[in-house]
Short mmCIF file of C-alpha atoms in Angstrom, two decimals:
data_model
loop_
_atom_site.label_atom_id
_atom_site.label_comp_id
_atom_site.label_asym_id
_atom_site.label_seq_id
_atom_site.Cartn_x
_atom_site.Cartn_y
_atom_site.Cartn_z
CA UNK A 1 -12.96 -19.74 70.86
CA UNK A 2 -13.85 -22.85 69.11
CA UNK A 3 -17.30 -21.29 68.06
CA UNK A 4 -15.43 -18.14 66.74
CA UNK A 5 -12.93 -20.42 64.24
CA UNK A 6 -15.11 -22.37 62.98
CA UNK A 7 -18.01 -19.18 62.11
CA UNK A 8 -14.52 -17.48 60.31
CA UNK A 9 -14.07 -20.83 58.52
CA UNK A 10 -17.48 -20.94 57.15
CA UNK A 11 -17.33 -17.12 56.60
CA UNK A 12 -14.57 -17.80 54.24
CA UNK A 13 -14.67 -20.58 52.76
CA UNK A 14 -18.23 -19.25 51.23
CA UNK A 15 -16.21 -15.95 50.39
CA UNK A 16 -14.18 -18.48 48.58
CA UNK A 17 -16.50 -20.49 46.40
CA UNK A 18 -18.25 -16.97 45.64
CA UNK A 19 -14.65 -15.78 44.35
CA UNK A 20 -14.32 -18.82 42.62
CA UNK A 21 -17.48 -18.83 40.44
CA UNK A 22 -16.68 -15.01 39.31
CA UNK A 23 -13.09 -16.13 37.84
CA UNK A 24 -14.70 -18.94 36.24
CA UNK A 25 -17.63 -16.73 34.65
CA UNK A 26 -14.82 -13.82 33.77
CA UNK A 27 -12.93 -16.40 32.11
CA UNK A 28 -15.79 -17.67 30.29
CA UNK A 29 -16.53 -14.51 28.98
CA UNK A 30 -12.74 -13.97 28.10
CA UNK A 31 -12.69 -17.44 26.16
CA UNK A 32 -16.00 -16.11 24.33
CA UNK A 33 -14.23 -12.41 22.93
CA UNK A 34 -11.06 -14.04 21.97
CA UNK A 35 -12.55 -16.57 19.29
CA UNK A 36 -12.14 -13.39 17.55
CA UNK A 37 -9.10 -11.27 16.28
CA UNK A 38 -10.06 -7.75 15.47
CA UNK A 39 -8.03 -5.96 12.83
CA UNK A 40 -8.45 -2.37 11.61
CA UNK A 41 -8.19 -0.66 7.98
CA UNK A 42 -8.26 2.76 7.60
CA UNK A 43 -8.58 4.34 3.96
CA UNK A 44 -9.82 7.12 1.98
CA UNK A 45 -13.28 5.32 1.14
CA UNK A 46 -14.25 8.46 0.22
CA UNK A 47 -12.63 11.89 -1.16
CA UNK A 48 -10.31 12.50 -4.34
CA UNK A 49 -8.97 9.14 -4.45
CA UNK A 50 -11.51 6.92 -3.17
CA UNK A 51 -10.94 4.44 -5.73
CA UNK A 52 -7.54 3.72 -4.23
CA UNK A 53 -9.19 2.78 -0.57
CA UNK A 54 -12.26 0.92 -2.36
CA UNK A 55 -9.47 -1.24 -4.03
CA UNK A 56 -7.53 -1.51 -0.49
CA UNK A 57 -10.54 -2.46 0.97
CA UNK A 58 -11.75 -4.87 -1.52
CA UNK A 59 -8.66 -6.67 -1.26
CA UNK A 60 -8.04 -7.12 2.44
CA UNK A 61 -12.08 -8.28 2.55
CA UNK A 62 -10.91 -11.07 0.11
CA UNK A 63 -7.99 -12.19 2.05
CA UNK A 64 -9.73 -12.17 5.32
CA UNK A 65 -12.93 -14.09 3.85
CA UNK A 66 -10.55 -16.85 2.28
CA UNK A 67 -7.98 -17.33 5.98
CA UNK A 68 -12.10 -17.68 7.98
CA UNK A 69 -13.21 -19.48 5.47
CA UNK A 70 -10.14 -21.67 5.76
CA UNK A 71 -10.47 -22.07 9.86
CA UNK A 72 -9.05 -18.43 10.78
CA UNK A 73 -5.51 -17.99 12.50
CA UNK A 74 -4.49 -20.73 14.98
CA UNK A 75 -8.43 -21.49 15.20
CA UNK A 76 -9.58 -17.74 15.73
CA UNK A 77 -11.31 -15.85 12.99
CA UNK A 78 -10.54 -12.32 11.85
CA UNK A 79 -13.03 -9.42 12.65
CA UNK A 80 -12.15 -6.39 10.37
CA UNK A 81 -13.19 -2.58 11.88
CA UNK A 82 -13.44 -0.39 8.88
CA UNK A 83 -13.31 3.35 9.22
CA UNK A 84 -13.02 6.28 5.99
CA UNK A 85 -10.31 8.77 6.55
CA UNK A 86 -11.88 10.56 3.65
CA UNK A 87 -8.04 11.02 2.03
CA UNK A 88 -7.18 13.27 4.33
CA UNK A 89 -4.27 13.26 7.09
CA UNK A 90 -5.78 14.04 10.28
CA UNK A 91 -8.65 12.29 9.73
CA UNK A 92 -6.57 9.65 9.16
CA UNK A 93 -5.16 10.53 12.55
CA UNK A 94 -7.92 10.52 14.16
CA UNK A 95 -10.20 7.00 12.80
CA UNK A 96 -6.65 5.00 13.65
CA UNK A 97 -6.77 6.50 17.41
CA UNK A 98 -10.49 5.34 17.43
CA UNK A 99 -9.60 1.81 15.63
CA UNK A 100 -6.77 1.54 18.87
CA UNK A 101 -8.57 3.27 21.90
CA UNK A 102 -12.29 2.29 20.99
CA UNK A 103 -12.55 -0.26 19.24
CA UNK A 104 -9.33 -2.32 20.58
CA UNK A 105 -8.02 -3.81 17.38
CA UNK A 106 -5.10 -5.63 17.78
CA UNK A 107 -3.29 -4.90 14.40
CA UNK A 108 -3.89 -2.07 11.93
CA UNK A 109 -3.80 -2.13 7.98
CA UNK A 110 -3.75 0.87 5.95
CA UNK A 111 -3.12 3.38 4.24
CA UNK A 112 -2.29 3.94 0.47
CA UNK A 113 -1.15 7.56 0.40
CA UNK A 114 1.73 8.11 1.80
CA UNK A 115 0.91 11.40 3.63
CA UNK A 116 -1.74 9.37 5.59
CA UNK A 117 0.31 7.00 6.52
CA UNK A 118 2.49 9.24 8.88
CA UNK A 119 -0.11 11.13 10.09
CA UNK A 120 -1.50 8.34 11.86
CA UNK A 121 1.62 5.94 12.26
CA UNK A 122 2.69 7.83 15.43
CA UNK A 123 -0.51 6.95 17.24
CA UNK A 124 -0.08 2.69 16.12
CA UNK A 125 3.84 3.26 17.13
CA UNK A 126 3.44 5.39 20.75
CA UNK A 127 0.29 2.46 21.26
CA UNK A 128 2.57 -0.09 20.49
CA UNK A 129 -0.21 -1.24 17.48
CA UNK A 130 1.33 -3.26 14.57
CA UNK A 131 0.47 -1.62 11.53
CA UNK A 132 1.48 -2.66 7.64
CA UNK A 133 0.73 -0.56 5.25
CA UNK A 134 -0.07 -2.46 1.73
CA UNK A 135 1.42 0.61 -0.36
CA UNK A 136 2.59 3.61 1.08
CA UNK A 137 6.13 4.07 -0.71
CA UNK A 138 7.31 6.96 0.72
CA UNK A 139 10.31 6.04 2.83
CA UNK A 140 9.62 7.76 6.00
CA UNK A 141 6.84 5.72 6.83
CA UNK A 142 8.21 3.43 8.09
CA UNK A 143 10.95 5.51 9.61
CA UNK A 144 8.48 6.50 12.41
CA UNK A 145 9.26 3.07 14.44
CA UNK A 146 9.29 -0.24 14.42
CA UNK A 147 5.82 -1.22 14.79
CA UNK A 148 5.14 0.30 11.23
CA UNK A 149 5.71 -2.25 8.05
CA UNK A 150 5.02 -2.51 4.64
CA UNK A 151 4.87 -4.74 2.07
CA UNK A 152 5.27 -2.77 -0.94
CA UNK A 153 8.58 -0.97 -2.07
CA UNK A 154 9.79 2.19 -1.71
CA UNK A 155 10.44 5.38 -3.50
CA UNK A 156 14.32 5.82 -4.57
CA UNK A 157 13.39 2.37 -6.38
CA UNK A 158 10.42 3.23 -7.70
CA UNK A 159 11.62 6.46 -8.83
CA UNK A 160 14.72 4.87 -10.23
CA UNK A 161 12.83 2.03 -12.09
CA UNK A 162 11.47 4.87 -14.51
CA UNK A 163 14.38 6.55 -14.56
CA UNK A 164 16.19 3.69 -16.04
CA UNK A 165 13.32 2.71 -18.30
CA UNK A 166 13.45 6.28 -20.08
CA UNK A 167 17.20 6.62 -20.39
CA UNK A 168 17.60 2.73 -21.18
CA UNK A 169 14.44 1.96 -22.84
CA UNK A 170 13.33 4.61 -24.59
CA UNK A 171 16.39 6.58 -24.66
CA UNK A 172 15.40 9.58 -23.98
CA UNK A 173 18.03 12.51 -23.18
CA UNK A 174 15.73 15.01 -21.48
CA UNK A 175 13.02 15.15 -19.48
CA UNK A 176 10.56 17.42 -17.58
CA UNK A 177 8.66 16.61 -14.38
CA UNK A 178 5.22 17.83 -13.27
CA UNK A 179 4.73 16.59 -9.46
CA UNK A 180 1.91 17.63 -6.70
CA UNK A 181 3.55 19.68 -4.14
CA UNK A 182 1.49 18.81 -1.60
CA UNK A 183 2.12 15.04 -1.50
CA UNK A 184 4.52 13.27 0.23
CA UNK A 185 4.54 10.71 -2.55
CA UNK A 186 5.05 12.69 -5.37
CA UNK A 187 7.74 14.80 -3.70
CA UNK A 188 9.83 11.48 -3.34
CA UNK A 189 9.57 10.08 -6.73
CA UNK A 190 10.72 13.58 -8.06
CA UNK A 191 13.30 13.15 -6.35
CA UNK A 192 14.77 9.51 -6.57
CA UNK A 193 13.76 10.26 -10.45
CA UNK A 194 15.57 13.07 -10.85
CA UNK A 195 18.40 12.01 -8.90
CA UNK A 196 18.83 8.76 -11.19
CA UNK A 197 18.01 10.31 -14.63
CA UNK A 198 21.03 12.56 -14.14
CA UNK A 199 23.14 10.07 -12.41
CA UNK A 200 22.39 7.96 -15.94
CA UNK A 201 23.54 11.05 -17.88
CA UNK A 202 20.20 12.90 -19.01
CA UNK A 203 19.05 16.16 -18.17
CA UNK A 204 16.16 17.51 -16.82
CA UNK A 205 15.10 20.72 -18.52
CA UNK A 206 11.78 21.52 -16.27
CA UNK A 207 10.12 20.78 -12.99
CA UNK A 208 6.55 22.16 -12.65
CA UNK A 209 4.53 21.86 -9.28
CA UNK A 210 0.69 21.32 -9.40
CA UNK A 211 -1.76 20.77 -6.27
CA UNK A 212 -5.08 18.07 -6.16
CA UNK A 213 -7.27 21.10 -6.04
CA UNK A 214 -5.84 22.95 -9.29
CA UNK A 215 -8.95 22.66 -11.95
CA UNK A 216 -6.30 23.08 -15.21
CA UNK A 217 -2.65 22.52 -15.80
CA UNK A 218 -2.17 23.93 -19.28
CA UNK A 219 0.03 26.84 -17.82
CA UNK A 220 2.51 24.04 -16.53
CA UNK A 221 2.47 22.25 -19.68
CA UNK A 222 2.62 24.86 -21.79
CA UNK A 223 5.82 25.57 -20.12
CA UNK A 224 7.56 22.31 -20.68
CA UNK A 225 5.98 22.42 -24.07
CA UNK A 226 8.59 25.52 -25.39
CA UNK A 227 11.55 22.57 -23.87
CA UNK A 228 10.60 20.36 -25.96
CA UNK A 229 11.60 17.33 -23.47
CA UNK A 230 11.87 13.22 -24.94
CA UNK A 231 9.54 12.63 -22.01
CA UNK A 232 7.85 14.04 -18.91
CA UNK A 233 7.72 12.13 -15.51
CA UNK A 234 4.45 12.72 -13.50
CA UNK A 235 4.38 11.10 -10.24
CA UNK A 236 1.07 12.06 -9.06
CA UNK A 237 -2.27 9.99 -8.37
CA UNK A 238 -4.72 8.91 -11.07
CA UNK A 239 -7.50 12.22 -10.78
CA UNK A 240 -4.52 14.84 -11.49
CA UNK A 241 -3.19 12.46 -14.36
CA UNK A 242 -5.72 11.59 -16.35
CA UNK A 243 -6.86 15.22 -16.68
CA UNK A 244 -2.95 16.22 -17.27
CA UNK A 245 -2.71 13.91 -19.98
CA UNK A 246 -5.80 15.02 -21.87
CA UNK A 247 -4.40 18.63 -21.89
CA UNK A 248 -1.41 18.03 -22.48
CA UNK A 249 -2.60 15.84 -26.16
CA UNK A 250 -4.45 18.97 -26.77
CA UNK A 251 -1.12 21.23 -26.83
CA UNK A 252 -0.14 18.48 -29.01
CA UNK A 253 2.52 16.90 -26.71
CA UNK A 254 3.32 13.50 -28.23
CA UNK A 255 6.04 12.65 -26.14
CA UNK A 256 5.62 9.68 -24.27
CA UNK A 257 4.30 10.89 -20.45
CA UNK A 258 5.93 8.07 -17.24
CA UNK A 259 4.69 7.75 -13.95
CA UNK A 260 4.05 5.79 -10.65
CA UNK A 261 1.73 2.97 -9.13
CA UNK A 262 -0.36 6.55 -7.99
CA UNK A 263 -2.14 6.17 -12.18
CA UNK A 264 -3.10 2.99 -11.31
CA UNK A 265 -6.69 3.08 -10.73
CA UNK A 266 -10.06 2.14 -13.07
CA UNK A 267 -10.86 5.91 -12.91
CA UNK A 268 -7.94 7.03 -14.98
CA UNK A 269 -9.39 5.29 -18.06
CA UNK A 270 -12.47 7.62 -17.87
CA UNK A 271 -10.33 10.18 -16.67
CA UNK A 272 -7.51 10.38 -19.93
CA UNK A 273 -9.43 7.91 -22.30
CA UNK A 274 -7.02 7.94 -25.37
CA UNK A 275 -4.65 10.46 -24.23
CA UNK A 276 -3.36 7.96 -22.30
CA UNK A 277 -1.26 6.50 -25.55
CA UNK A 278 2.44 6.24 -25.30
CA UNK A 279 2.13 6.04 -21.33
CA UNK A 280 4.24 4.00 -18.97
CA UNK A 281 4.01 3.02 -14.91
CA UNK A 282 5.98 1.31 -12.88
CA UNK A 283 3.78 -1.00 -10.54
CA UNK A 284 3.69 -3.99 -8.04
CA UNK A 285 2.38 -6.63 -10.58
CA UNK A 286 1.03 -7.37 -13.46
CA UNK A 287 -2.64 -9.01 -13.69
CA UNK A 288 -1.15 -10.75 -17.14
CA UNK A 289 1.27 -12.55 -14.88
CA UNK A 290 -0.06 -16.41 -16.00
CA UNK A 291 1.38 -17.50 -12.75
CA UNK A 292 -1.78 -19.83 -11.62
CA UNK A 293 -1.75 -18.22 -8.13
CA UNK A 294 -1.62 -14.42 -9.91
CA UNK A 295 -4.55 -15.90 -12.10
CA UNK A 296 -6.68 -17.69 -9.42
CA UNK A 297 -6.97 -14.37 -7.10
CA UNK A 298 -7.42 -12.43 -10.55
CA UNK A 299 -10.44 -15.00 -10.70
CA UNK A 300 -11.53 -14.75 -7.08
CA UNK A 301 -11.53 -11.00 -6.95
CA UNK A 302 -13.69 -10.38 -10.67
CA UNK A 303 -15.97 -13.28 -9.04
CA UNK A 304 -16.59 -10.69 -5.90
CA UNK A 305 -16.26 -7.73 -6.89
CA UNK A 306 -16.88 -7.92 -10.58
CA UNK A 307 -13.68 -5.29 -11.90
CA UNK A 308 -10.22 -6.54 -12.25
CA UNK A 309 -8.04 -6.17 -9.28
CA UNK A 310 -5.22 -3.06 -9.65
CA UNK A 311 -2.20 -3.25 -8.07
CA UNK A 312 -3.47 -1.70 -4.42
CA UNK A 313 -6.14 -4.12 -4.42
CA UNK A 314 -3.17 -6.60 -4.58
CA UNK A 315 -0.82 -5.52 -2.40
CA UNK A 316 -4.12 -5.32 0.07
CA UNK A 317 -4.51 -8.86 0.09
CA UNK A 318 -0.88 -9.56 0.60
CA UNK A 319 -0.63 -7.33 3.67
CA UNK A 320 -3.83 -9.43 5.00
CA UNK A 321 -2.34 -12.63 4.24
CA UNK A 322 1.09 -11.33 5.90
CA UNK A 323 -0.45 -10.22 8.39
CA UNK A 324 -2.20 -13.55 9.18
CA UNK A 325 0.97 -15.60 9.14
CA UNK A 326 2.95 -13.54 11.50
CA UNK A 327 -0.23 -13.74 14.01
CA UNK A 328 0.18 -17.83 13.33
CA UNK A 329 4.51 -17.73 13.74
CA UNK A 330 3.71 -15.05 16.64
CA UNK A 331 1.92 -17.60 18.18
CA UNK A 332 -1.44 -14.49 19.29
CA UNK A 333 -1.64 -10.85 19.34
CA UNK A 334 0.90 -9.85 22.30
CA UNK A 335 1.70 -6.71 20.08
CA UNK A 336 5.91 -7.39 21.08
CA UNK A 337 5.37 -11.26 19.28
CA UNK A 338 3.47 -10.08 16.27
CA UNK A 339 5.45 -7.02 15.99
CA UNK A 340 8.87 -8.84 15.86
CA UNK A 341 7.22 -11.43 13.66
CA UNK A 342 5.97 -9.21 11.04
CA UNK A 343 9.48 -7.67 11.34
CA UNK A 344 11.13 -11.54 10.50
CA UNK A 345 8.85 -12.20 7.22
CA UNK A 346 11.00 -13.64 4.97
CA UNK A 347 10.06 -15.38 1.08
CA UNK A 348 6.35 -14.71 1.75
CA UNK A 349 4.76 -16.02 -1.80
CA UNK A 350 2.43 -12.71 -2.04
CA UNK A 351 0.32 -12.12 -5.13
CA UNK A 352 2.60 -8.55 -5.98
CA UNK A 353 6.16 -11.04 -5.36
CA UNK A 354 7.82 -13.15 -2.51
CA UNK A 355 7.48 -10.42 0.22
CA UNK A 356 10.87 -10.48 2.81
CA UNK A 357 10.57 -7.26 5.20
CA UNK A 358 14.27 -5.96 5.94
CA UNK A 359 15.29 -4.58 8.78
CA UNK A 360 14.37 -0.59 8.22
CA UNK A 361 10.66 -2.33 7.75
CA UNK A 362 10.05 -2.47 4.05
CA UNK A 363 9.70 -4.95 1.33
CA UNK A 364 12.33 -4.84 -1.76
CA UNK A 365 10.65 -6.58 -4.47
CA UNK A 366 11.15 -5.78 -7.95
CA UNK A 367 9.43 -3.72 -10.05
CA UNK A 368 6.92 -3.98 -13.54
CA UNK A 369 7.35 -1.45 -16.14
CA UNK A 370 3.27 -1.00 -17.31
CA UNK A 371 2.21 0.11 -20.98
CA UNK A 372 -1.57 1.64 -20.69
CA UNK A 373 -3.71 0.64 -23.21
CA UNK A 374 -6.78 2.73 -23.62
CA UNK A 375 -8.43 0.56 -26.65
CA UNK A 376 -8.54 -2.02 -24.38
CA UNK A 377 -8.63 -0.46 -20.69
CA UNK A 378 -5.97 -2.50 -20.00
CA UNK A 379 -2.73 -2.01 -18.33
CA UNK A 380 0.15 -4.45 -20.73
CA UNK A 381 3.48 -5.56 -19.56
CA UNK A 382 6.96 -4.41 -20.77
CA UNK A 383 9.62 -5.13 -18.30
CA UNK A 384 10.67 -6.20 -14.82
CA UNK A 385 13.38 -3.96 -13.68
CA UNK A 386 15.02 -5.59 -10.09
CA UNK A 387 16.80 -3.65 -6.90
CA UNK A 388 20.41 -2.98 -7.67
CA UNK A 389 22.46 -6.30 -6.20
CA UNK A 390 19.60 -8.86 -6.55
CA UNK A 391 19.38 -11.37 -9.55
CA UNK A 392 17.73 -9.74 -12.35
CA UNK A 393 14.20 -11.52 -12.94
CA UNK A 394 12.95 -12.88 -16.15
CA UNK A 395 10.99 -10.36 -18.43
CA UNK A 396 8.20 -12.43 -18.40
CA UNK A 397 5.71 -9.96 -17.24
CA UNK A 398 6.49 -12.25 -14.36
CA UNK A 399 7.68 -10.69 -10.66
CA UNK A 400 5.90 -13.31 -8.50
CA UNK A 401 8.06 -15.92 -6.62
CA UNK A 402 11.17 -15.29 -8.45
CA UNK A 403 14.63 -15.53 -6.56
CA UNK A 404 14.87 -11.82 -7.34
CA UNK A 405 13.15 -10.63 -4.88
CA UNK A 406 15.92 -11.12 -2.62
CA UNK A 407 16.14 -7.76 -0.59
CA UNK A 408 19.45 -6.50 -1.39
CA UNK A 409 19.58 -3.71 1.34
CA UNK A 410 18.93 -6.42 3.98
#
């Protein structure tokens, strides 16, 4: 009997220190994957608007290459997975199921358009993914759950913002609206414009649809010509616009033509070229802003990537940077932690404004009112127009840091 105990002893106690030296090699090999944190960014890298997820792209490789070069996040560096949706939805759909299932990324950043964004938002929401999108405005983005952020603001403001600035500013008493039917974008800032422009007491004689694949709009502006409108409000992205605005010089429509963050791009110069006169946007920021840390990652991004940053190239590297600090306050990547901090950012000094996410998920920051400039390619500053119930900023052509970006729906 003795014999038997002491042949199980040795049996086991080699089962044991066999056992023990594959935990210790497993948890080497853990230790050795998790010096890295692996974040995906989906974007239309190609397509219509490619210029859009070029900019998104550029900017969340800047952010990421400044937190590594600075040590990483609580000693871990970032890994970014890239993948092209090509602009379209289920594409979109289908890279951010890849960037979760595949490749195991741990947070997810993107998109711009808006109609993107909630095609693939269910799959980062049902996974239980965090995912920030830098500047999809369209207010059901973030409506799909609460592992979906963003850092940019939304739609009735953005919408409003111009309404204001052509019944306040430029006092105009009517206005048309030519919007792409198709996007989820442009059918919300028709909308929240239309709904404020009347609320302020002007009337809108037209509203004209268009798609991304039409080749000519004259029939459309030809249309709102024969109204003779003080302005016409065209919340559509920068390939549409700049061709719009070309024909619609050509009918000889002077009237000053207003629309959203969607013209900001380098393309639309080459696009409109001086048609773009007597043009207004509201944006995120303004690269004239001389606030030094506005000017230093001006400076760092023409250094890399030899253009000057637009506004989704911005709000990029603020949902990077965001991103990163909730990871750090989270403490890691358990998705609950990161997810409830990214929920709790509050007076984040971001590039495009202090950045404080309320509690439907988005930021309220205020807003720049854009003049384009086609002598000089350049997009100038003419007012700062803040959320109803928050301290009106200075109209400095500054929107960065200011107490006035105090989130009055919080």
């Amino acid at each position: 009997m003795t014999r038997v105990l002491l042949t199980i002893t040795l049996v086991f106690s080699i089962f044991c220190s066999f056992a023990c030296v594959q935990k210790g090699a497993n948890t080497s090999t853990s230790t050795t994957t998790g010096d890295t944190i692996k974040v995906g960014v989906y974007g239309d890298l190609t397509g219509q608007t490619s210029s859009f997820g070029q900019s998104t792209k550029n900017g969340i490789e800047l952010a990421v290459e400044e937190i590594n070069a600075g040590g990483g996040v609580n000693g871990k560096k970032i890994q970014l997975v890239i993948e092209d949706d090509q602009g379209r939805p289920e594409q979109a759909k289908t890279v951010v199921s890849k960037l979760i299932s595949q490749d195991k990324v741990q947070a997810v950043l993107g998109e711009v358009a808006s109609t993107n964004s909630l095609a693939a938002a269910p799959v980062a929401q049902e996974a239980k993914i965090p995912m920030i999108t830098p500047s999809s405005t369209n207010p059901k983005v973030t409506e799909v759950g609460d592992y979906i952020s963003r850092v940019c603001f939304i739609d009735p403001f953005q919408g409003s913002v111009m309404a204001k600035f052509a019944a306040n500013t430029l006092k105009a008493k009517t206005a048309a609206i030519l919007g792409d039917v198709n996007s989820d974008y442009s059918k919300g800032l028709t909308q929240f414009f239309e709904e404020e422009f009347t609320k302020l007491g002007g009337k809108l004689v037209a509203k004209e649809a268009y798609t991304q694949t039409d080749p000519d709009f004259k029939g459309q502006l030809t249309k709102i010509r024969n109204l003779k409108p003080d302005v016409i409000y065209i919340p559509g992205y920068y390939g549409q616009v700049g061709i719009i605005a070309k024909q619609a010089r050509e009918l000889d429509m002077t009237m000053p033509l207003l629309g959203g963050d969607g013209w900001d791009s380098p393309e639309i110069w080459k696009l409109g070229g001086d048609s773009l006169k007597n043009t207004f946007i509201s944006n995120h920021y303004s690269a004239e802003n001389p606030a030094p840390e506005i000017q230093n990652f001006v400076k760092a991004y023409k250094a890399k990537f030899n253009v000057e940053p637009d506004s989704l190239a911005a709000l990029a590297y603020d949902a990077a940077k965001v991103l990163a600090d909730a990871i750090k306050r989270a403490g890691g990547t358990d998705s609950v932690k990161l997810k409830d901090a990214i929920n709790s950012t509050k007076d984040f000094a971001g590039v495009t404004g202090k950045i404080t996410i309320d509690k439907t998920r988005n930021a309220v920051k205020p807003a720049v009112v854009l003049e384009l400039d086609p002598a000089s390619s350049k997009l100038k500053f003419k007012e700062t127009i803040s959320p109803e119930g928050s301290a009106p900023a200075a109209n400095t052509g500054s929107n960065t840091n200011t107490a006035a970006a105090a989130n009055s729906n919080k």
